[in-house]
Tab-separated table of C-alpha atoms in Angstrom:
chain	number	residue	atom	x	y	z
A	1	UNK	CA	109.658	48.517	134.329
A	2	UNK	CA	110.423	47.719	130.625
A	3	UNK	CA	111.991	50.096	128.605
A	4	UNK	CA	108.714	50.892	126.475
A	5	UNK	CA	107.077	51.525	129.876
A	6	UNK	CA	109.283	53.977	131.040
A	7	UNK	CA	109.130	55.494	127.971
A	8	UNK	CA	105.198	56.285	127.756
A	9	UNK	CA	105.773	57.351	131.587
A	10	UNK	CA	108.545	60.235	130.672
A	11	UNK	CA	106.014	60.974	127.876
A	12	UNK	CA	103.551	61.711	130.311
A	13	UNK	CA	105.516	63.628	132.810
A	14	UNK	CA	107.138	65.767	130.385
A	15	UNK	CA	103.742	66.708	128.599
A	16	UNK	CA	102.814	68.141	132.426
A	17	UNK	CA	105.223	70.739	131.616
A	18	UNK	CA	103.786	71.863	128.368
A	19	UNK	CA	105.091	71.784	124.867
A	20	UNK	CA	104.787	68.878	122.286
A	21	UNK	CA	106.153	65.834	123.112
A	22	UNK	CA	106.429	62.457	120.523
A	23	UNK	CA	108.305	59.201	120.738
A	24	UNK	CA	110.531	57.661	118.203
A	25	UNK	CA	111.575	60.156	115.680
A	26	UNK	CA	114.097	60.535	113.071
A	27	UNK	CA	117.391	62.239	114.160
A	28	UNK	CA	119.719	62.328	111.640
A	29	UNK	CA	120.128	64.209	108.158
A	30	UNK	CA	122.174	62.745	105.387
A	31	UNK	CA	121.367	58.894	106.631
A	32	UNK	CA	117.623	59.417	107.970
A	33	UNK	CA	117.289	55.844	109.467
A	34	UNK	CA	120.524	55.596	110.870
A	35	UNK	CA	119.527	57.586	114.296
A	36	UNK	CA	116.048	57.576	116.103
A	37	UNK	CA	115.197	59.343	119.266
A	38	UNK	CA	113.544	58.085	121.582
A	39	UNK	CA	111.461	61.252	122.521
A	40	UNK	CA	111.603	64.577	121.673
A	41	UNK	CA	110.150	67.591	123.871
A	42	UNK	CA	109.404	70.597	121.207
A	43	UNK	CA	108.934	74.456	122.938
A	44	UNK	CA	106.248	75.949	121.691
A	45	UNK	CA	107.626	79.909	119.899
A	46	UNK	CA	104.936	82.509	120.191
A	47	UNK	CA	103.112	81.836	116.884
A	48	UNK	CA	102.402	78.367	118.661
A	49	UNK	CA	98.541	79.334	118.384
A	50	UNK	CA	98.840	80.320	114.715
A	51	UNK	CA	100.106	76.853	113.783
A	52	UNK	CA	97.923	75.052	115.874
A	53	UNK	CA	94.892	76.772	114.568
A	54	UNK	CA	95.820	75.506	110.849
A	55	UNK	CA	95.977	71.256	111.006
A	56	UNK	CA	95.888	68.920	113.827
A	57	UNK	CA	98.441	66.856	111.060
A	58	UNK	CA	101.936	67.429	110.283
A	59	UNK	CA	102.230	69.703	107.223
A	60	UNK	CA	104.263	68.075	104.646
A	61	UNK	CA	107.845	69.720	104.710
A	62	UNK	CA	107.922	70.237	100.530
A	63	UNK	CA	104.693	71.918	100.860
A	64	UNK	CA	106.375	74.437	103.474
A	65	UNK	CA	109.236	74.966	101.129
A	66	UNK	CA	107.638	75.579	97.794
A	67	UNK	CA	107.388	78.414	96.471
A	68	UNK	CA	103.914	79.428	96.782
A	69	UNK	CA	102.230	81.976	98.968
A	70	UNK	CA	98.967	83.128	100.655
A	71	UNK	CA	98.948	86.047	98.469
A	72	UNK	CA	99.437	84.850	94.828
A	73	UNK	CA	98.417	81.237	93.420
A	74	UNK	CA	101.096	79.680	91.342
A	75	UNK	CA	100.547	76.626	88.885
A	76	UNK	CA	101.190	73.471	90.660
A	77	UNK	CA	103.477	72.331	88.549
A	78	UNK	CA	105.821	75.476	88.782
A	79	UNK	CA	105.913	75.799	92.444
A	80	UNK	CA	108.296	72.679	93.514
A	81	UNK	CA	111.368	71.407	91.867
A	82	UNK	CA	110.303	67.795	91.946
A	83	UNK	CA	109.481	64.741	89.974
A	84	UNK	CA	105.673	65.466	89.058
A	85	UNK	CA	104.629	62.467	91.002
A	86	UNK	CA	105.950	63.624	94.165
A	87	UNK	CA	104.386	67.080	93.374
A	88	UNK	CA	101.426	65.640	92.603
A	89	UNK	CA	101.331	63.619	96.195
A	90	UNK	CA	102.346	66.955	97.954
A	91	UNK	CA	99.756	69.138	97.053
A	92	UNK	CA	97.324	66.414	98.075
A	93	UNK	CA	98.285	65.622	101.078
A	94	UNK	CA	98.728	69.761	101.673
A	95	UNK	CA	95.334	70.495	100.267
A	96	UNK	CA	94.017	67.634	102.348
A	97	UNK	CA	95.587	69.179	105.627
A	98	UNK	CA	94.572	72.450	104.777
A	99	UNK	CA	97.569	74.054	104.253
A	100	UNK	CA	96.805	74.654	100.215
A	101	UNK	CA	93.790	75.275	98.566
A	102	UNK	CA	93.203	75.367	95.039
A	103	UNK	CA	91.534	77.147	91.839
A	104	UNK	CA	91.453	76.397	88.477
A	105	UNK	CA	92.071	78.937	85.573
A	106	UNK	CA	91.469	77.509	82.038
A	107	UNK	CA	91.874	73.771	82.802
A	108	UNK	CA	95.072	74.316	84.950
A	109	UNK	CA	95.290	74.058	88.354
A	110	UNK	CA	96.824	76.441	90.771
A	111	UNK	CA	97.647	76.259	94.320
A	112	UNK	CA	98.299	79.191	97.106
A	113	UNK	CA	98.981	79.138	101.160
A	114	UNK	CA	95.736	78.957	103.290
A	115	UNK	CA	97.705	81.169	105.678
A	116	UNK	CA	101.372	81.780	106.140
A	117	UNK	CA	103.492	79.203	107.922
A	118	UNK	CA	104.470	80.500	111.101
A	119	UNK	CA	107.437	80.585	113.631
A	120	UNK	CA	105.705	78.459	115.690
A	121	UNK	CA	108.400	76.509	117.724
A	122	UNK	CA	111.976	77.251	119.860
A	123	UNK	CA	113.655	75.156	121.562
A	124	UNK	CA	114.222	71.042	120.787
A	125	UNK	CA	114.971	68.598	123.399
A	126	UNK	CA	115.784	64.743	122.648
A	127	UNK	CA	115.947	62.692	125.874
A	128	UNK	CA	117.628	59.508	125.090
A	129	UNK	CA	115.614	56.295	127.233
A	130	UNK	CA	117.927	54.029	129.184
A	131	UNK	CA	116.387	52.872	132.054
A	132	UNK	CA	119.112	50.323	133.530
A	133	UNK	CA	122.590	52.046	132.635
A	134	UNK	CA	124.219	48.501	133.424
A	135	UNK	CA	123.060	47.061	130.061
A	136	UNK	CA	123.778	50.266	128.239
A	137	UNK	CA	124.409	48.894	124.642
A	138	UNK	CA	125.368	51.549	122.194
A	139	UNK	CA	124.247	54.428	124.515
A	140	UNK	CA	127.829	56.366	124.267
A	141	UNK	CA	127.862	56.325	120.429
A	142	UNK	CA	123.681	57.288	120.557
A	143	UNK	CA	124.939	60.417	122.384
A	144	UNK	CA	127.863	61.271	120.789
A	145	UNK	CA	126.154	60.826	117.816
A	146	UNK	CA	123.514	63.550	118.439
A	147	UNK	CA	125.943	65.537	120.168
A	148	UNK	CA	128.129	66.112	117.220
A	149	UNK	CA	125.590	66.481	115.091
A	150	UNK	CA	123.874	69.777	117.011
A	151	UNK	CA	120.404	68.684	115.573
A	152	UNK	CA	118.177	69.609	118.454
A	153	UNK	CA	119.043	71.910	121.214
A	154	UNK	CA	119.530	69.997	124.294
A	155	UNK	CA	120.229	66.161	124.588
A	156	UNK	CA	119.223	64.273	127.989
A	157	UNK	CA	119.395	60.979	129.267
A	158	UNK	CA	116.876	59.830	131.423
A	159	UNK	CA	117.718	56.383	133.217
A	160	UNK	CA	116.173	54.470	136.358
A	161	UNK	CA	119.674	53.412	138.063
A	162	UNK	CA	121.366	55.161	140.473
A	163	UNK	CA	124.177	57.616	138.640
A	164	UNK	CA	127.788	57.449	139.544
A	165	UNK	CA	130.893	59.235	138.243
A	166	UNK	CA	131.631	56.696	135.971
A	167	UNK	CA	128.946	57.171	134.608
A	168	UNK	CA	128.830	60.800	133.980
A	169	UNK	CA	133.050	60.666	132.762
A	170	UNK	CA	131.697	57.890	129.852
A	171	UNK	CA	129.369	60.213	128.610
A	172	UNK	CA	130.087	63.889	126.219
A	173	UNK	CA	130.169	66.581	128.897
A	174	UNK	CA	127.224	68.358	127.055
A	175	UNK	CA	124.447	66.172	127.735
A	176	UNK	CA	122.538	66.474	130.779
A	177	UNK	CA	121.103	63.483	132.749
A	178	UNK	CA	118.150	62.837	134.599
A	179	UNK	CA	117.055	60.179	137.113
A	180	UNK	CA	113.784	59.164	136.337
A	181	UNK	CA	112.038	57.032	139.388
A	182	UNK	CA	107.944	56.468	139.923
A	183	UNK	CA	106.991	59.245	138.198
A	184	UNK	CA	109.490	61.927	139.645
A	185	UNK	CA	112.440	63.532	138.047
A	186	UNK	CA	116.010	64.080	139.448
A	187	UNK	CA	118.224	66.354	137.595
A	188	UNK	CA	121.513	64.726	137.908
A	189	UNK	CA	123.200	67.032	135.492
A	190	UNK	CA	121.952	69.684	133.697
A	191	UNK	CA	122.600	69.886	129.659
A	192	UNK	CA	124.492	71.914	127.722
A	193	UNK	CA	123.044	74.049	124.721
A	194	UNK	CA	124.315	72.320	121.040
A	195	UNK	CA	124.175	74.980	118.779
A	196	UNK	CA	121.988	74.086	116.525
A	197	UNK	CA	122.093	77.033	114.493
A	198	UNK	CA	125.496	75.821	113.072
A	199	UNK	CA	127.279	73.537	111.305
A	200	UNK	CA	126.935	69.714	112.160
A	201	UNK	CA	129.142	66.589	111.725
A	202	UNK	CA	126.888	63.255	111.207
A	203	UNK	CA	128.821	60.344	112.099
A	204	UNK	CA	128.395	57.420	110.248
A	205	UNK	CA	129.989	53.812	109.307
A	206	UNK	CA	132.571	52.497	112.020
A	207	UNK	CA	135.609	51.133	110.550
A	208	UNK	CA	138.595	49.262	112.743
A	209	UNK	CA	140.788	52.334	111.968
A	210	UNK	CA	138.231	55.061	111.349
A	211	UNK	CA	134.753	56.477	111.148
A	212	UNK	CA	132.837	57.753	108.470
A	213	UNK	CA	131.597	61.558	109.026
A	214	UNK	CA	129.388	64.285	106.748
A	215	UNK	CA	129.023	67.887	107.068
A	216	UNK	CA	125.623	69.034	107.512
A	217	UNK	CA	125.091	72.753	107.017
A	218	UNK	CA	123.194	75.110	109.127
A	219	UNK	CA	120.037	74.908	106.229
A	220	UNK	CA	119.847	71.329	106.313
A	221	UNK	CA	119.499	71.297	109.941
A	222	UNK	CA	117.134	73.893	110.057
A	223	UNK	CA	114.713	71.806	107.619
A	224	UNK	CA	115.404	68.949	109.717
A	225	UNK	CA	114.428	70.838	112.723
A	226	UNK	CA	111.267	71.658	111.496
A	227	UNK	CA	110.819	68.270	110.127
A	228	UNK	CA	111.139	66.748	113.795
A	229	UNK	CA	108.276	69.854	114.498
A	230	UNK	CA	106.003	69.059	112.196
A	231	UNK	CA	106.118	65.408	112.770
A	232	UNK	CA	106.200	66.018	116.943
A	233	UNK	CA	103.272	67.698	116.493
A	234	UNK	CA	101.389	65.489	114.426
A	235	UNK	CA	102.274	62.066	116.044
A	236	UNK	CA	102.301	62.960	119.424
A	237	UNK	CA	103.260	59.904	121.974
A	238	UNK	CA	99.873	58.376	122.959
A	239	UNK	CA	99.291	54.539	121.815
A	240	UNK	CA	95.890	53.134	121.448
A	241	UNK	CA	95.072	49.841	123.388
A	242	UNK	CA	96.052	46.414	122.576
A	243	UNK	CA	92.962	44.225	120.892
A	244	UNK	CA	92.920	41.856	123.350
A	245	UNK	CA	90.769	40.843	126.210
A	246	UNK	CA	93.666	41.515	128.787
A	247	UNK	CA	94.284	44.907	127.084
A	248	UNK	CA	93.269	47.631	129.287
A	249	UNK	CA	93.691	51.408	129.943
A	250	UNK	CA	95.694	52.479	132.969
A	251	UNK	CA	97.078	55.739	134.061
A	252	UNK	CA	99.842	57.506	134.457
A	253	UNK	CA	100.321	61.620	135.406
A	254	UNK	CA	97.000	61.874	134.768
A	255	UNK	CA	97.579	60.550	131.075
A	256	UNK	CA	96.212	57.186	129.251
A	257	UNK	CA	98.519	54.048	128.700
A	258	UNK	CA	98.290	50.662	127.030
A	259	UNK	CA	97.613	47.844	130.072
A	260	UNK	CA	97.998	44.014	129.906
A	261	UNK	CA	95.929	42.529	132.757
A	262	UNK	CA	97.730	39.400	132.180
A	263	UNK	CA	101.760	40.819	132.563
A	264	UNK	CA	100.166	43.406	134.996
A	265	UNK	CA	102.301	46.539	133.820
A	266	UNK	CA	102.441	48.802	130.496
A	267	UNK	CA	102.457	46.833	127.311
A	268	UNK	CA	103.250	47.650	123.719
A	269	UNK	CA	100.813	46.772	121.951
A	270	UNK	CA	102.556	46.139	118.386
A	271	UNK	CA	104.394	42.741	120.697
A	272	UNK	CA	101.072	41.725	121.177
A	273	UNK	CA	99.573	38.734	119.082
A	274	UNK	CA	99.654	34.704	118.636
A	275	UNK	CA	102.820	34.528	120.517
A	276	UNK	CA	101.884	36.141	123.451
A	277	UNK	CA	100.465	32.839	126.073
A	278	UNK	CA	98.150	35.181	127.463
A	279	UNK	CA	96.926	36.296	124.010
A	280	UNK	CA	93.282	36.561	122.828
A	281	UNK	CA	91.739	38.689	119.971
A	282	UNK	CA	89.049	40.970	121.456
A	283	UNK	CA	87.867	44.698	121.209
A	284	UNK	CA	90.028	47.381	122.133
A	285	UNK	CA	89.129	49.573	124.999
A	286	UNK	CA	87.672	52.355	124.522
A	287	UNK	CA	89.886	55.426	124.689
A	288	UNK	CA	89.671	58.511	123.165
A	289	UNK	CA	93.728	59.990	122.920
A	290	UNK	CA	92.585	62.494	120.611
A	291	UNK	CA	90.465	64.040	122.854
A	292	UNK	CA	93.014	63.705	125.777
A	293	UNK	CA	95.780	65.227	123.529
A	294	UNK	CA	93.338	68.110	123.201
A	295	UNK	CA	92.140	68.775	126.749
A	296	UNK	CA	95.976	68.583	128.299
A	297	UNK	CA	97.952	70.124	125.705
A	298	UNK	CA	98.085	73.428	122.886
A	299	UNK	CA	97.515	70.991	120.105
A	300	UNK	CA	94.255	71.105	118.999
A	301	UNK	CA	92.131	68.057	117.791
A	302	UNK	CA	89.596	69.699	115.144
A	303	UNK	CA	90.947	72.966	115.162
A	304	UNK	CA	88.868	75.793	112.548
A	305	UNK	CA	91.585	76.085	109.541
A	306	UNK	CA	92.672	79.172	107.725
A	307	UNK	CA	90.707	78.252	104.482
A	308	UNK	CA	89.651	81.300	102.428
A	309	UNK	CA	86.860	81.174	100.200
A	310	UNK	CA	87.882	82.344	96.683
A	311	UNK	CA	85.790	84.879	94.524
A	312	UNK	CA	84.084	82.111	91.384
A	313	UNK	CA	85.332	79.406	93.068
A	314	UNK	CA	81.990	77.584	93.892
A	315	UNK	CA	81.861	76.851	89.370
A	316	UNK	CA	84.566	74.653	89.731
């Protein structure tokens, strides 16, 4: 099975166990680009319903931070040190989420919390995807990488080959492995917690004699953390049929995948187009993720909001 495959599989057995999980996130702080995980399993905390209950999207991370309440409006403007563009973008896309609403008061505008943000998430697991450990590429730096860094809570690796000691001595003590076969799960090794409540080195440019590194302080990994959250919770995993007339919806624990009839396995869909021989543009299947996000996890699809309606509101 291909690597994408395998992925979308994990996805799916991992989402039996409960929690949010989402594919190909950002995992690093000072050089965002520089690390992506390949899936991320996020505990729900016990205000998991609160948050759930306010957007099915991720709320922006600025509009979390501001400094604006549910109790008190504050002028737009005043509430973020940013440029006014970027303000001006936040509050949108917060208002449009329904995590601000606003007023007006003599021609200004003012924005306040629909509800508070809540605690609504504990523990962070990113489970690096190597299905065939004798083509490993850059896997040891990948792990040390998120290792040092203490980002998320627990870092796996989930591969399809058979594990031997050599295997375990090339890779940092502290991250657990799993074997990952037709749908079921070995636990090889069991990981150990990071610490992500501390201080983090981010490694960064290899040199012959040396390599790059940044401090990243307990506050800008807690941001991160709920950056990786947010955006787990509003991306999710699930990817919506290729437009072909091969492309097809198969199954997997119970949970919809993108199917070529013409490779016969999993396909990514973004690889499919003009260069593909068995190629040809038709309608997408029908498939509803939304819907299946919402029957088989917490998350909720169209959930009610915390809008208030304010007193002389209706004039504006």
């Amino acid at each position: 099975m291909r690597e994408f495959g395998f992925e979308l599989s994990l996805c799916a057995r991992l989402e039996r166990a409960g929690g949010i999980v989402a594919r190909q996130l950002g995992g690093a702080v000072h050089a965002p680009g520089s690390r992506i995980l390949d899936v991320v399993h996020v505990e729900p905390g016990p205000a998991f319903d609160e948050r759930a209950a306010i957007t099915a999207e991720r709320i922006p991370g600025p509009a979390i931070e501001a400094d604006v309440s549910a109790g008190k409006a504050r002028y737009w403007k005043d509430a973020f040190d940013l440029h006014p563009d970027r303000t001006r973008a936040i509050v949108d896309r917060a208002v449009e989420v329904g995590f601000f609403e606003r007023e007006r008061r003599g021609g200004r505008e003012y924005v306040r919390q629909t509800t508070r943000y809540p605690d609504w998430f504990s523990t962070i697991t990113a489970v690096e995807n190597k299905p065939d450990l004798s083509n490993p590429g850059d896997l040891e730096r990948q792990l040390r990488f998120d290792v040092a860094l203490g980002l998320v809570d627990e870092v796996i690796l989930a591969t399809e080959s058979y594990v031997t000691r050599a295997h375990l001595n090339r890779l940092p003590e502290e991250v657990g492995v799993w074997r990952f076969v037709n749908g079921e799960r070995e636990v090889v090794r069991e990981p150990t917690a990071l610490g992500s409540n501390g201080w983090g080195v981010e490694l960064g440019d290899r040199h012959p004699l040396r390599t790059d590194v940044s401090f990243v302080s307990p506050d800008e990994k807690a941001r991160k953390r709920r950056w990786i959250a947010e955006r787990a919770y509003g991306k999710g995993w699930r990817v919506e049929p290729p437009s072909c007339v091969r492309g097809s919806i198969d199954e997997v624990a119970g949970s919809s995948v993108p199917y070529c009839t013409h490779y016969d396995r999993i396909v990514n869909p973004g690889e499919c187009g003009t260069s593909c021989p068995g190629y040809e543009p038709g309608e997408a299947p029908d498939a509803d993720l939304e819907a299946e996000r919402d029957r088989k996890t917490g998350w909720v699809a169209d959930p009610a909001g915390r809008r208030r309606r304010q007193v002389g509101l209706d004039r504006f």
